[in-house]
Tab-separated table of C-alpha atoms in Angstrom:
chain	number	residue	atom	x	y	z
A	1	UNK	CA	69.635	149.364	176.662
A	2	UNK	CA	73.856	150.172	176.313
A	3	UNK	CA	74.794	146.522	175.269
A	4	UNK	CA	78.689	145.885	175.158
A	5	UNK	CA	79.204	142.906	172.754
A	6	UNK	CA	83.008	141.976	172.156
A	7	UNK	CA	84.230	138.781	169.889
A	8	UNK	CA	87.508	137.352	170.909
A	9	UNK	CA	88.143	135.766	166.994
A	10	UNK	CA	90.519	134.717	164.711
A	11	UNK	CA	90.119	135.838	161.334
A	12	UNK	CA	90.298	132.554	159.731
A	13	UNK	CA	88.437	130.012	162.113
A	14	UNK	CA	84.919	129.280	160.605
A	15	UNK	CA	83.573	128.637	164.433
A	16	UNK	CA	84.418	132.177	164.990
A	17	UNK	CA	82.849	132.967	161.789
A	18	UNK	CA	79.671	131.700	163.137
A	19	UNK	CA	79.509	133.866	165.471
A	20	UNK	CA	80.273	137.122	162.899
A	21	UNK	CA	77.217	136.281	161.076
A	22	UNK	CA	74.969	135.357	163.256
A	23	UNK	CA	75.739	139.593	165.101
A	24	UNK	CA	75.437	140.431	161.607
A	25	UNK	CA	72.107	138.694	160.604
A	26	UNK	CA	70.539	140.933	164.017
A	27	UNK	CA	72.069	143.670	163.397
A	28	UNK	CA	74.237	143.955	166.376
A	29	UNK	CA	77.816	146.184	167.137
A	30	UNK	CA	80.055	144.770	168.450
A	31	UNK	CA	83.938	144.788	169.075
A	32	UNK	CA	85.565	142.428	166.860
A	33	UNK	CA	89.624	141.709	168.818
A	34	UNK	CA	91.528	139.313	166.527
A	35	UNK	CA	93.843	136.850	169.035
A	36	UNK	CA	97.186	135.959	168.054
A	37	UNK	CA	97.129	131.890	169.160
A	38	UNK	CA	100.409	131.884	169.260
A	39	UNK	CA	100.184	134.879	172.349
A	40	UNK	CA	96.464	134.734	173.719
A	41	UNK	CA	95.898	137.754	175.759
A	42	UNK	CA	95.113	137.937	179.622
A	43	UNK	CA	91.671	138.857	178.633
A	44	UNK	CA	90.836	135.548	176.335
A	45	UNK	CA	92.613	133.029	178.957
A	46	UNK	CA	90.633	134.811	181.562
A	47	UNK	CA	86.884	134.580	180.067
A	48	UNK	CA	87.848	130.988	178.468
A	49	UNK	CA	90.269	128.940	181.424
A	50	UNK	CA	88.520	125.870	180.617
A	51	UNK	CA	89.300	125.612	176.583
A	52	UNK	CA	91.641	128.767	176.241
A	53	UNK	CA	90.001	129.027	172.280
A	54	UNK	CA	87.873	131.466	170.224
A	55	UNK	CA	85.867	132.773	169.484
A	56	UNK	CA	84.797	134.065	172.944
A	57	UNK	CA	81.687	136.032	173.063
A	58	UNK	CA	82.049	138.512	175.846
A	59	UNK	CA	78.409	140.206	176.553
A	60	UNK	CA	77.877	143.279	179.062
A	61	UNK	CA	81.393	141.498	180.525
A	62	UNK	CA	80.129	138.030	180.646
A	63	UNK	CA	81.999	135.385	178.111
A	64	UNK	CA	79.726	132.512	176.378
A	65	UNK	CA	82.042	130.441	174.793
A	66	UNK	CA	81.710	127.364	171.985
A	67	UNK	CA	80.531	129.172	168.888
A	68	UNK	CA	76.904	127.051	168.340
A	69	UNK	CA	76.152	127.920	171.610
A	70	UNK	CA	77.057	131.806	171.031
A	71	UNK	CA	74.607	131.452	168.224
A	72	UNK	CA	71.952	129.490	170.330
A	73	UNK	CA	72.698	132.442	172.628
A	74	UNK	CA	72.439	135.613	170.267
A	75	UNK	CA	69.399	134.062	168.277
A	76	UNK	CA	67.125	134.089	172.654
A	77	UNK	CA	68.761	137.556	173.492
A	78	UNK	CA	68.336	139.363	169.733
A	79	UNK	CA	65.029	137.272	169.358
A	80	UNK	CA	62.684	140.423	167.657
A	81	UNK	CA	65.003	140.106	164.403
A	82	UNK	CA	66.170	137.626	161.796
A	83	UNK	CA	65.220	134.040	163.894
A	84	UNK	CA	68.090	131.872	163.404
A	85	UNK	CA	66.061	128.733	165.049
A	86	UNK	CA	63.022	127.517	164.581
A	87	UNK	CA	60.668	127.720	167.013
A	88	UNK	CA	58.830	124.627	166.031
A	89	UNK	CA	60.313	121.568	168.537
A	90	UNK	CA	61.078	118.961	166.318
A	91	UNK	CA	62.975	121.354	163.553
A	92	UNK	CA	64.473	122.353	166.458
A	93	UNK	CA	65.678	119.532	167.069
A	94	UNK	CA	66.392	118.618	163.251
A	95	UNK	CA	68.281	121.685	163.335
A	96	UNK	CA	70.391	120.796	165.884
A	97	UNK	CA	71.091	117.631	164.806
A	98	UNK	CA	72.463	118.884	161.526
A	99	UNK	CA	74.632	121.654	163.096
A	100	UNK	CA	76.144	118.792	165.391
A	101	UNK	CA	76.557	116.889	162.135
A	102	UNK	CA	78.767	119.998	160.838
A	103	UNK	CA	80.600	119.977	163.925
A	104	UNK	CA	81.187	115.862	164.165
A	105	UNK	CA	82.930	115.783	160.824
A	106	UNK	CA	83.665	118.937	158.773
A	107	UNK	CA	86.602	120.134	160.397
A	108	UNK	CA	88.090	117.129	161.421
A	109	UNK	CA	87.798	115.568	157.659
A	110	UNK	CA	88.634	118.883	156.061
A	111	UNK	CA	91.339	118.741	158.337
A	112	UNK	CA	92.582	115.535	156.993
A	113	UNK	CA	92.600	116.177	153.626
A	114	UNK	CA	95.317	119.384	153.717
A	115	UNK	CA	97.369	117.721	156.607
A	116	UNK	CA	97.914	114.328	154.914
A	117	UNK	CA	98.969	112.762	151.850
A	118	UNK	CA	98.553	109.549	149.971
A	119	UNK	CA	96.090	107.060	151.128
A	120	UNK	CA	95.077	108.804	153.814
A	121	UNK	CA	94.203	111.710	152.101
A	122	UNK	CA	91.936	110.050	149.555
A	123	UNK	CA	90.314	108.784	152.209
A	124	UNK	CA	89.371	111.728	153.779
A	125	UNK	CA	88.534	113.258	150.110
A	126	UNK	CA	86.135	110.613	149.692
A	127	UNK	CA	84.593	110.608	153.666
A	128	UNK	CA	84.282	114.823	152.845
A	129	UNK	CA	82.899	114.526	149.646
A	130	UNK	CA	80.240	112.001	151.483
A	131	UNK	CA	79.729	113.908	153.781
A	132	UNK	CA	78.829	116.879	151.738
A	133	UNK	CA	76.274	115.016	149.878
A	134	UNK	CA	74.687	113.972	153.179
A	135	UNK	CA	74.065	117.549	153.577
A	136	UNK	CA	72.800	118.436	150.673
A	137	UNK	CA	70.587	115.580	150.142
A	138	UNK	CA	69.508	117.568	154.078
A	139	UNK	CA	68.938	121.121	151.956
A	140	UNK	CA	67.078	119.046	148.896
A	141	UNK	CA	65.229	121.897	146.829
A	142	UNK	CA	65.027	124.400	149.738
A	143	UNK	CA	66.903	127.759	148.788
A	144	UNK	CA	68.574	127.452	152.514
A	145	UNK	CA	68.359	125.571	155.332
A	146	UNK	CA	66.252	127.241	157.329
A	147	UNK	CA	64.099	127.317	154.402
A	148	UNK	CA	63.303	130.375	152.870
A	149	UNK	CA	65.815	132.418	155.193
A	150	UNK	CA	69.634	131.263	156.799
A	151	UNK	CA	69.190	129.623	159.932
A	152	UNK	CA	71.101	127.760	162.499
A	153	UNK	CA	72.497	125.158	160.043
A	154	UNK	CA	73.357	127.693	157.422
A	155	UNK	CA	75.421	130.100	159.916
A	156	UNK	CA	76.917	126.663	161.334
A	157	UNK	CA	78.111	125.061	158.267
A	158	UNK	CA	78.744	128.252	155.869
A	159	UNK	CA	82.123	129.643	157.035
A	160	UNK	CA	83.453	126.282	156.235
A	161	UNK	CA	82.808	127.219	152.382
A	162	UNK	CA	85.962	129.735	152.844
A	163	UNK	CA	88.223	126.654	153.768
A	164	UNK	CA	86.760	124.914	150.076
A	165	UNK	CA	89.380	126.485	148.168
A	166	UNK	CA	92.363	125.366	150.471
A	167	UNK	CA	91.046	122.118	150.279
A	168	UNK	CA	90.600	121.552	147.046
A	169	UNK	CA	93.761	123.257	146.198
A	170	UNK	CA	95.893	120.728	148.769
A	171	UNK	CA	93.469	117.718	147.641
A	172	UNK	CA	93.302	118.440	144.002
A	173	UNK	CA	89.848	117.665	143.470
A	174	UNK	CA	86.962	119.700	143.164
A	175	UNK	CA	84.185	120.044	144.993
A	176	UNK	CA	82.153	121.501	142.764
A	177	UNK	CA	81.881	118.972	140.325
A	178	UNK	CA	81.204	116.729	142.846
A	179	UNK	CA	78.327	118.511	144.999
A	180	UNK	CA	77.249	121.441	142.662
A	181	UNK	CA	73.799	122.069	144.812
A	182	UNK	CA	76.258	122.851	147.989
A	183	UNK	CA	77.697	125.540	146.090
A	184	UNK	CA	74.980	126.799	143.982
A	185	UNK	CA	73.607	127.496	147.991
A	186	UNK	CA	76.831	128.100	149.255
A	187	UNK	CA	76.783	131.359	146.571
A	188	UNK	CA	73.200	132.040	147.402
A	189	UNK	CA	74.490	132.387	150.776
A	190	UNK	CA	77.490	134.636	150.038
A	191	UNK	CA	74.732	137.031	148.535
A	192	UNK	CA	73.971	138.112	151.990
A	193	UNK	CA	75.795	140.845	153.452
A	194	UNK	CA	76.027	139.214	156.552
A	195	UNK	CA	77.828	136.385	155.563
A	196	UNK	CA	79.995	138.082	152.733
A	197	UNK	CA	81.364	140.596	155.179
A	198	UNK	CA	81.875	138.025	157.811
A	199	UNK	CA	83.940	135.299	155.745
A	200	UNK	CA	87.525	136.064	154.523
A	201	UNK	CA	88.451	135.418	151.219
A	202	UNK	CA	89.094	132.127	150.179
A	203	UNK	CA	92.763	132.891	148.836
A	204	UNK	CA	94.059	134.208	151.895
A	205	UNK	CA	92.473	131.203	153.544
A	206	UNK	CA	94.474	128.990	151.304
A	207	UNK	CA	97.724	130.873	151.480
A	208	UNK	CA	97.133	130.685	155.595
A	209	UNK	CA	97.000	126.770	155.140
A	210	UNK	CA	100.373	126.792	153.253
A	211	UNK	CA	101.816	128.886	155.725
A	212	UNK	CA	100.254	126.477	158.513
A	213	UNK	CA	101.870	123.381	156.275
A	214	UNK	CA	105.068	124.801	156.276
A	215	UNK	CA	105.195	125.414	159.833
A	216	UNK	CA	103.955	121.890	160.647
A	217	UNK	CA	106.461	120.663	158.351
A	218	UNK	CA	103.098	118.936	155.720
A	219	UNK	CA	104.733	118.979	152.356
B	1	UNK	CA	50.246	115.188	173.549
B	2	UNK	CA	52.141	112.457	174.709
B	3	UNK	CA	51.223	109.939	171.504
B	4	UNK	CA	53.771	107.164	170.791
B	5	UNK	CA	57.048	106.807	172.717
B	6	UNK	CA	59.520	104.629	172.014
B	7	UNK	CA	63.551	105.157	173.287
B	8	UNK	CA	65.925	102.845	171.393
B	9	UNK	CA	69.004	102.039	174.117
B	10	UNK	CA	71.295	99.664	175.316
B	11	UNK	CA	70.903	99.488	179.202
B	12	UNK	CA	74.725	100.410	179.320
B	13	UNK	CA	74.547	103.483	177.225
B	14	UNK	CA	75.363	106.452	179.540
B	15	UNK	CA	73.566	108.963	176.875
B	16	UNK	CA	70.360	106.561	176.745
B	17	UNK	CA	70.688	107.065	180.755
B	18	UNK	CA	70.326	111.012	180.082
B	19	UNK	CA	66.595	110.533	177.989
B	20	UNK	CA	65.400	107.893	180.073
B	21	UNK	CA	66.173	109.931	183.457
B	22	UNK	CA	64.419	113.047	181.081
B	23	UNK	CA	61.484	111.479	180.437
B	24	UNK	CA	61.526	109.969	184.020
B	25	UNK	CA	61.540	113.277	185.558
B	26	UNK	CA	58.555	114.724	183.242
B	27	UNK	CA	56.730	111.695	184.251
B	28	UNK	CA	56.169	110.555	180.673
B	29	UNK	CA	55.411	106.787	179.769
B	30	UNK	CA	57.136	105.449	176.965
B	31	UNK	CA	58.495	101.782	174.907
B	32	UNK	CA	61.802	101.106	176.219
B	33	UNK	CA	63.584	98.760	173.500
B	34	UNK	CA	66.790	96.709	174.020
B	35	UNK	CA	68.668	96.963	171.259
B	36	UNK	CA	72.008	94.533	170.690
B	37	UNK	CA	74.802	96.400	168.939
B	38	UNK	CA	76.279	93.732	167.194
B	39	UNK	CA	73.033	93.149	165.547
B	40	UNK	CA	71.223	96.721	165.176
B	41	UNK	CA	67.386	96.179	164.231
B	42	UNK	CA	65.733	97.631	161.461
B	43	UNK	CA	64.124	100.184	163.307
B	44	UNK	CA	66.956	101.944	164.417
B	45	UNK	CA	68.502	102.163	161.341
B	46	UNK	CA	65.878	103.009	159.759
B	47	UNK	CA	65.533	106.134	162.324
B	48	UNK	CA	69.608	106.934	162.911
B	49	UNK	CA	70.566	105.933	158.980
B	50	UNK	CA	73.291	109.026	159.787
B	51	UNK	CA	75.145	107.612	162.784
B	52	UNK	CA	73.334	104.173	163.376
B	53	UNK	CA	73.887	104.203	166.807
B	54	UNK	CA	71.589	104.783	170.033
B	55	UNK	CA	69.694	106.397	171.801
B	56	UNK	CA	67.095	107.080	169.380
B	57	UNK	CA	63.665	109.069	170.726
B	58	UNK	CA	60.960	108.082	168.248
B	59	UNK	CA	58.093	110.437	169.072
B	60	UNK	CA	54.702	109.991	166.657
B	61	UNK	CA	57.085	107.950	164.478
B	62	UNK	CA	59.537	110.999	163.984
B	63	UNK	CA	63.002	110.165	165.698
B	64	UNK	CA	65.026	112.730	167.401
B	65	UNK	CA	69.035	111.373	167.438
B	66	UNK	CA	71.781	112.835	169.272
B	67	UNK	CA	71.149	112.350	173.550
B	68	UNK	CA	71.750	116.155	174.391
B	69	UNK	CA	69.236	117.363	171.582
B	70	UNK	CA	66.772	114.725	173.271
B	71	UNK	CA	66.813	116.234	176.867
B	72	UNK	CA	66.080	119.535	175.267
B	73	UNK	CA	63.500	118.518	173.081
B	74	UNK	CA	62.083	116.573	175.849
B	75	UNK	CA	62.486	119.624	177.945
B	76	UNK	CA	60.615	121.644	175.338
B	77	UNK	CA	57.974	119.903	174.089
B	78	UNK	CA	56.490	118.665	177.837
B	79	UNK	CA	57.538	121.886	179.341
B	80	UNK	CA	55.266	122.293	182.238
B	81	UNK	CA	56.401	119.775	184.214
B	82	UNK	CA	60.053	119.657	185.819
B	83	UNK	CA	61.910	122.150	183.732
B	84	UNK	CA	65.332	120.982	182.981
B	85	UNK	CA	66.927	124.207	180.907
B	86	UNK	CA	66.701	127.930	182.665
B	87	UNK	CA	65.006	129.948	180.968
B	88	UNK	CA	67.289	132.798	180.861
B	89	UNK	CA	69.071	133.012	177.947
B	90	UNK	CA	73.033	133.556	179.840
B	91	UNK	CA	72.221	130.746	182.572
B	92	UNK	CA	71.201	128.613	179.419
B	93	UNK	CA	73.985	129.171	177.782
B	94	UNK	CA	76.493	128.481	180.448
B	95	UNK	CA	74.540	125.120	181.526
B	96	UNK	CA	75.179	124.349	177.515
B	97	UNK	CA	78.400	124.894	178.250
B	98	UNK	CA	79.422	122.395	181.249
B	99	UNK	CA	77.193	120.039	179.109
B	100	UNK	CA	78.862	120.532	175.804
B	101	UNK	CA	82.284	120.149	178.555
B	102	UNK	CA	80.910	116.321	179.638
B	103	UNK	CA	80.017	115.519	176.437
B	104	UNK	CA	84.074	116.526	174.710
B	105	UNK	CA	86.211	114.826	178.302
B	106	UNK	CA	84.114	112.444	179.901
B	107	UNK	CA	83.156	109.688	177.857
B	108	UNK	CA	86.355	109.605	175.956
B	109	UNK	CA	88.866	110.070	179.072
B	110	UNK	CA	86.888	107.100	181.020
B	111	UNK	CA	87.011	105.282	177.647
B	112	UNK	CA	91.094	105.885	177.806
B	113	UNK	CA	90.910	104.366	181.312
B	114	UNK	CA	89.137	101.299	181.170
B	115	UNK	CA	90.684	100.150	177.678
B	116	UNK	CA	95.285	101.637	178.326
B	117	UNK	CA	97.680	100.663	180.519
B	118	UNK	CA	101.049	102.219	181.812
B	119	UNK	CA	101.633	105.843	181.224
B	120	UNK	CA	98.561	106.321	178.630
B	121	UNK	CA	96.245	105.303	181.337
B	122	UNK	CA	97.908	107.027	184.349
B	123	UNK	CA	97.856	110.983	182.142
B	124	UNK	CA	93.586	109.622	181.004
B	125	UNK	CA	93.477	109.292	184.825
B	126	UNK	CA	94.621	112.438	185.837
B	127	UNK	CA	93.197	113.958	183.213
B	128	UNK	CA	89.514	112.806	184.283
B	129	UNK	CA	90.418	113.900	187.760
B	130	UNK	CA	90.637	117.491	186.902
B	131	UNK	CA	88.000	117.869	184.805
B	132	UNK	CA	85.495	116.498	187.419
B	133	UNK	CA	87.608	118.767	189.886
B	134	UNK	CA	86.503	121.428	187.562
B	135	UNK	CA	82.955	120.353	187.549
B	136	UNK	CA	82.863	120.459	191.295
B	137	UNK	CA	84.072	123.894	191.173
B	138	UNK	CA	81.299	124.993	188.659
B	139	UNK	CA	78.546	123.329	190.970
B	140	UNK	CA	79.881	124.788	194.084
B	141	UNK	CA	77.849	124.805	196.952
B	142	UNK	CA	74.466	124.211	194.906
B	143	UNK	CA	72.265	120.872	195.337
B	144	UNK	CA	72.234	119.950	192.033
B	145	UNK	CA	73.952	121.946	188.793
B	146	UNK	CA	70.793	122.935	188.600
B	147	UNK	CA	70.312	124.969	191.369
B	148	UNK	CA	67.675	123.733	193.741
B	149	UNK	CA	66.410	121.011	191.411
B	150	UNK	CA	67.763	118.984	188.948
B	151	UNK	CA	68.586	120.416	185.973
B	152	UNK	CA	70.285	119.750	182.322
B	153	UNK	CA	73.732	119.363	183.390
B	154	UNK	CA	72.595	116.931	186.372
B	155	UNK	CA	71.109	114.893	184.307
B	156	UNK	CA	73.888	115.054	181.203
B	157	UNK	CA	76.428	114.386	183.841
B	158	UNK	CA	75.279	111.867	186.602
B	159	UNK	CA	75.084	108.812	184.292
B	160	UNK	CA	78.591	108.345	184.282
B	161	UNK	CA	78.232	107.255	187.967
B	162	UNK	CA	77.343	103.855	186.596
B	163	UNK	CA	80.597	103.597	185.188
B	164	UNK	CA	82.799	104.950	188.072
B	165	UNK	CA	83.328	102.173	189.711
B	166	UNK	CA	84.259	100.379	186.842
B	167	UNK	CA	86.760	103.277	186.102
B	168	UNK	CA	88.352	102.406	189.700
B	169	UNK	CA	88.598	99.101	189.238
B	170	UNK	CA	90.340	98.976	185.954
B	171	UNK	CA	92.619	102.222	187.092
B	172	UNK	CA	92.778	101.166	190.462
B	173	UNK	CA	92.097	104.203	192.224
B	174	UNK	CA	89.178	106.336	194.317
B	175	UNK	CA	87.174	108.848	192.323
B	176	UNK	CA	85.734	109.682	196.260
B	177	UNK	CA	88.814	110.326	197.634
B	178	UNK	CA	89.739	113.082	195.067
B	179	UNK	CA	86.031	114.239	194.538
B	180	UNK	CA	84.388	113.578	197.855
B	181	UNK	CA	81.701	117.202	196.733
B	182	UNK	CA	81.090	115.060	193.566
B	183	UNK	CA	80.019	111.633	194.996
B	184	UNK	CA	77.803	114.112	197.026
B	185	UNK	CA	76.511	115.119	194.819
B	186	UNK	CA	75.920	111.917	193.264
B	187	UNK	CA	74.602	110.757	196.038
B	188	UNK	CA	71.882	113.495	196.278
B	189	UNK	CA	71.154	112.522	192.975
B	190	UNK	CA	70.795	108.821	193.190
B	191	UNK	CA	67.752	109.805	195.869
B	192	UNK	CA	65.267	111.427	192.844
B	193	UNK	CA	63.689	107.812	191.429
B	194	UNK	CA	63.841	109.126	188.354
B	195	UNK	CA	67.700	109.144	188.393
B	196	UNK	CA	67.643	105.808	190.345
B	197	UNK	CA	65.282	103.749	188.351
B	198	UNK	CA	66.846	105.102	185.127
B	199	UNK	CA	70.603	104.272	185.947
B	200	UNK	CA	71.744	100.376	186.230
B	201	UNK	CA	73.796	98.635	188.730
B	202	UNK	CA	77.412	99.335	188.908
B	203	UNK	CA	78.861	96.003	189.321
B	204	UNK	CA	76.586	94.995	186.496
B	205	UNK	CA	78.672	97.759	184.522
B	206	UNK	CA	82.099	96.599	185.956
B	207	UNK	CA	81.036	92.747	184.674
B	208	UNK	CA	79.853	94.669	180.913
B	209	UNK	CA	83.397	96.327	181.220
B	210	UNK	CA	85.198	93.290	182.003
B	211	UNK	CA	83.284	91.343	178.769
B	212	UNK	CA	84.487	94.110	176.390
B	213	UNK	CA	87.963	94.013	177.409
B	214	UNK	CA	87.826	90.090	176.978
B	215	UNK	CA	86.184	90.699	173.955
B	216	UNK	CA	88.971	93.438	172.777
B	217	UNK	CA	91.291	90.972	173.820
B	218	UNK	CA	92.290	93.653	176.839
B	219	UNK	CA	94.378	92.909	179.638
């Protein structure tokens, strides 16, 4: 069966990322086209009008956009190899809930805490730092996630661990110290081919973020 | 199978709508209990101690949070009766989609309306226009989203309709006049008891409206 998988991406979006490891995890080619937001092409406004964002996953010429549900997506069509979900109801649903957890707060607080200054900022420090230990009070003494291999919360929250730098850099605090089980998983992750390969590194990501703070005029 | 069912809502609560019109349509009896906001019971936050708000699905004393991942657990757990999500993996993806699409505009735009005046309410207003405008183009000539039956974009989408009217009122204007194939659709809808007995009055909405702007000290 001649598949033709392309990901519309931008190297430094973790919801895009997603999407790279989850192809990665099941083994799949694809054709990875980096977008310049600043210039989207014909091809990404055409197979996203509604949100004009990546990543877009374009599949035998059909888009599926929104990056969980790329992932929800790959995981049914590539479902012989590396299960991403479980197949259990209810941790399907837990699963879920956690990945729309990721999604209601990381990148909106993370967001916060290199845009702002002041006040504001150590708010969002201390909402993050919250929220991190909400998650990994979620992983407790499991080595991932999805248990004994990634799965959907994994893939969903992971990528954001190349923004941890920028953040902490911009926020001057450290993570780490703070939530050391996060990143003691966080590196078990980044043992994976998969998600090593698929995540930039996390100085480029920082000096991205300056460049971005410039531009926006953030001091 | 079915053990204990008990929905935590508040009879406004378009999202509590979306389980209750879920369940409805699998024919599944279940508690319904009232909760009051401004005085949230133990139960349910006990069962939502993440986001302590409703609905909350509470199935053999395990809750399920989060109204979108209750359809679909609903949908998966009693799935031989009234299936909700296709089964093929692209269709799925794309009704995810239009869902994930109510779930970012809708709430928040109609929000925007009730509660602004002046210019912010006249661009919420237009706004909301277009983006049922663009849900009328994705359902097309179809009954429902769902093809020849309801599915899980019907029911994400249709328990807004309770609030419509209050939307015209407060933004004095006519969702029918600009989305006659939506009302239709509505309409259509409105005829399944499941969506009828699971949806509340609209004037009883407009009068809930009308408290909350007193309340918010809203003209």
């Amino acid at each position: 069966m001649a598949e033709e998988v392309v990901l519309l991406d931008f190297w430094p979006s973790p919801f895009g990322m997603r999407s790279r490891i989850a192809l990665a995890e099941k083994g799949i080619k694809y054709e990875h086209k980096e977008e310049d937001l600043r210039n989207k092409s014909a091809l990404l406004l055409q197979m996203n009008p509604v949100h004009k964002k990546i990543p877009v996953l374009i599949h035998n010429g059909k888009p599926v956009c929104e990056s969980l549900i790329q992932v929800q997506y790959i995981d049914e069509v590539w479902h012989d190899k590396a299960p991403l979900l479980p197949s259990d109801p209810y941790q399907k649903a837990t699963a879920r809930f956690w990945a729309d957890y990721v999604d209601k707060k990381i990148y909106e607080v993370g967001g916060r805490v290199w845009k702002t200054k002041g006040e504001k900022q150590a708010t969002a420090k201390k909402e993050l730092i919250e929220t991190l230990k909400l998650l990994e009070k979620e992983l407790g003494d499991k080595p991932y996630f999805g248990g004994e291999s990634l799965g959907y919360v994994d893939v969903a929250f992971i990528p954001f661990y190349s923004w941890f730098y920028a953040l902490e850099k911009c926020g001057n605090f450290s993570i780490e110290a703070e939530c050391p089980k996060l990143i003691a998983w966080a590196k078990r992750c980044m043992q994976k081919e998969s998600v090593a390969k698929s995540l930039p590194d996390q100085q480029k990501v920082y000096d991205f973020i300056l460049e971005m703070k410039k531009h926006f005029g953030i001091e | 199978m079915a053990g204990e069912l008990v929905l935590l809502d508040f009879w406004p609560s378009p999202f509590g709508m979306r389980s209750r019109i879920a369940l409805a349509e699998k024919g599944i009896p279940y508690e319904y209990r009232e909760e009051d906001l401004r005085n949230k019971s133990d139960l349910l936050l006990q069962m939502n101690p993440v986001h302590k708000k409703i609905p909350v699905l509470i199935h053999n004393g395990k809750p399920v949070c989060e109204s979108v991942i209750q359809v679909q657990y609903i949908d998966e757990v009693w799935h031989d009766k009234a299936p909700l999500i296709p089964s093929d993996p692209y269709q799925r993806a794309v009704a995810r989609f239009w869902v994930d699409f109510v779930d970012k505009k809708i709430y928040d735009l109609g929000s925007k309306i009730w509660k602004t005046k002046g210019e912010e309410q006249a661009n919420a207003k237009k706004e909301f226009i277009e983006c049922l405008k663009l849900l009328e183009g994705e359902l097309g000539d179809k009954t429902y989203f769902g093809g020849e039956s309801l599915g899980y974009v019907d029911v994400a989408l249709v328990p807004f309709y309770t609030w419509f009217y209050a939307y015209e009122k407060c933004g004095d204007f006519s969702i029918e006049a600009e989305c006659p194939k939506m009302i239709a659709w509505v309409k259509r809808c409105m005829q399944k008891e499941s969506v009828a007995k699971s949806l509340p009055d609209q004037e009883k909405v407009y009068e809930f409206v009308l408290q909350l702007k007193k309340l918010f000290g809203i003209e």
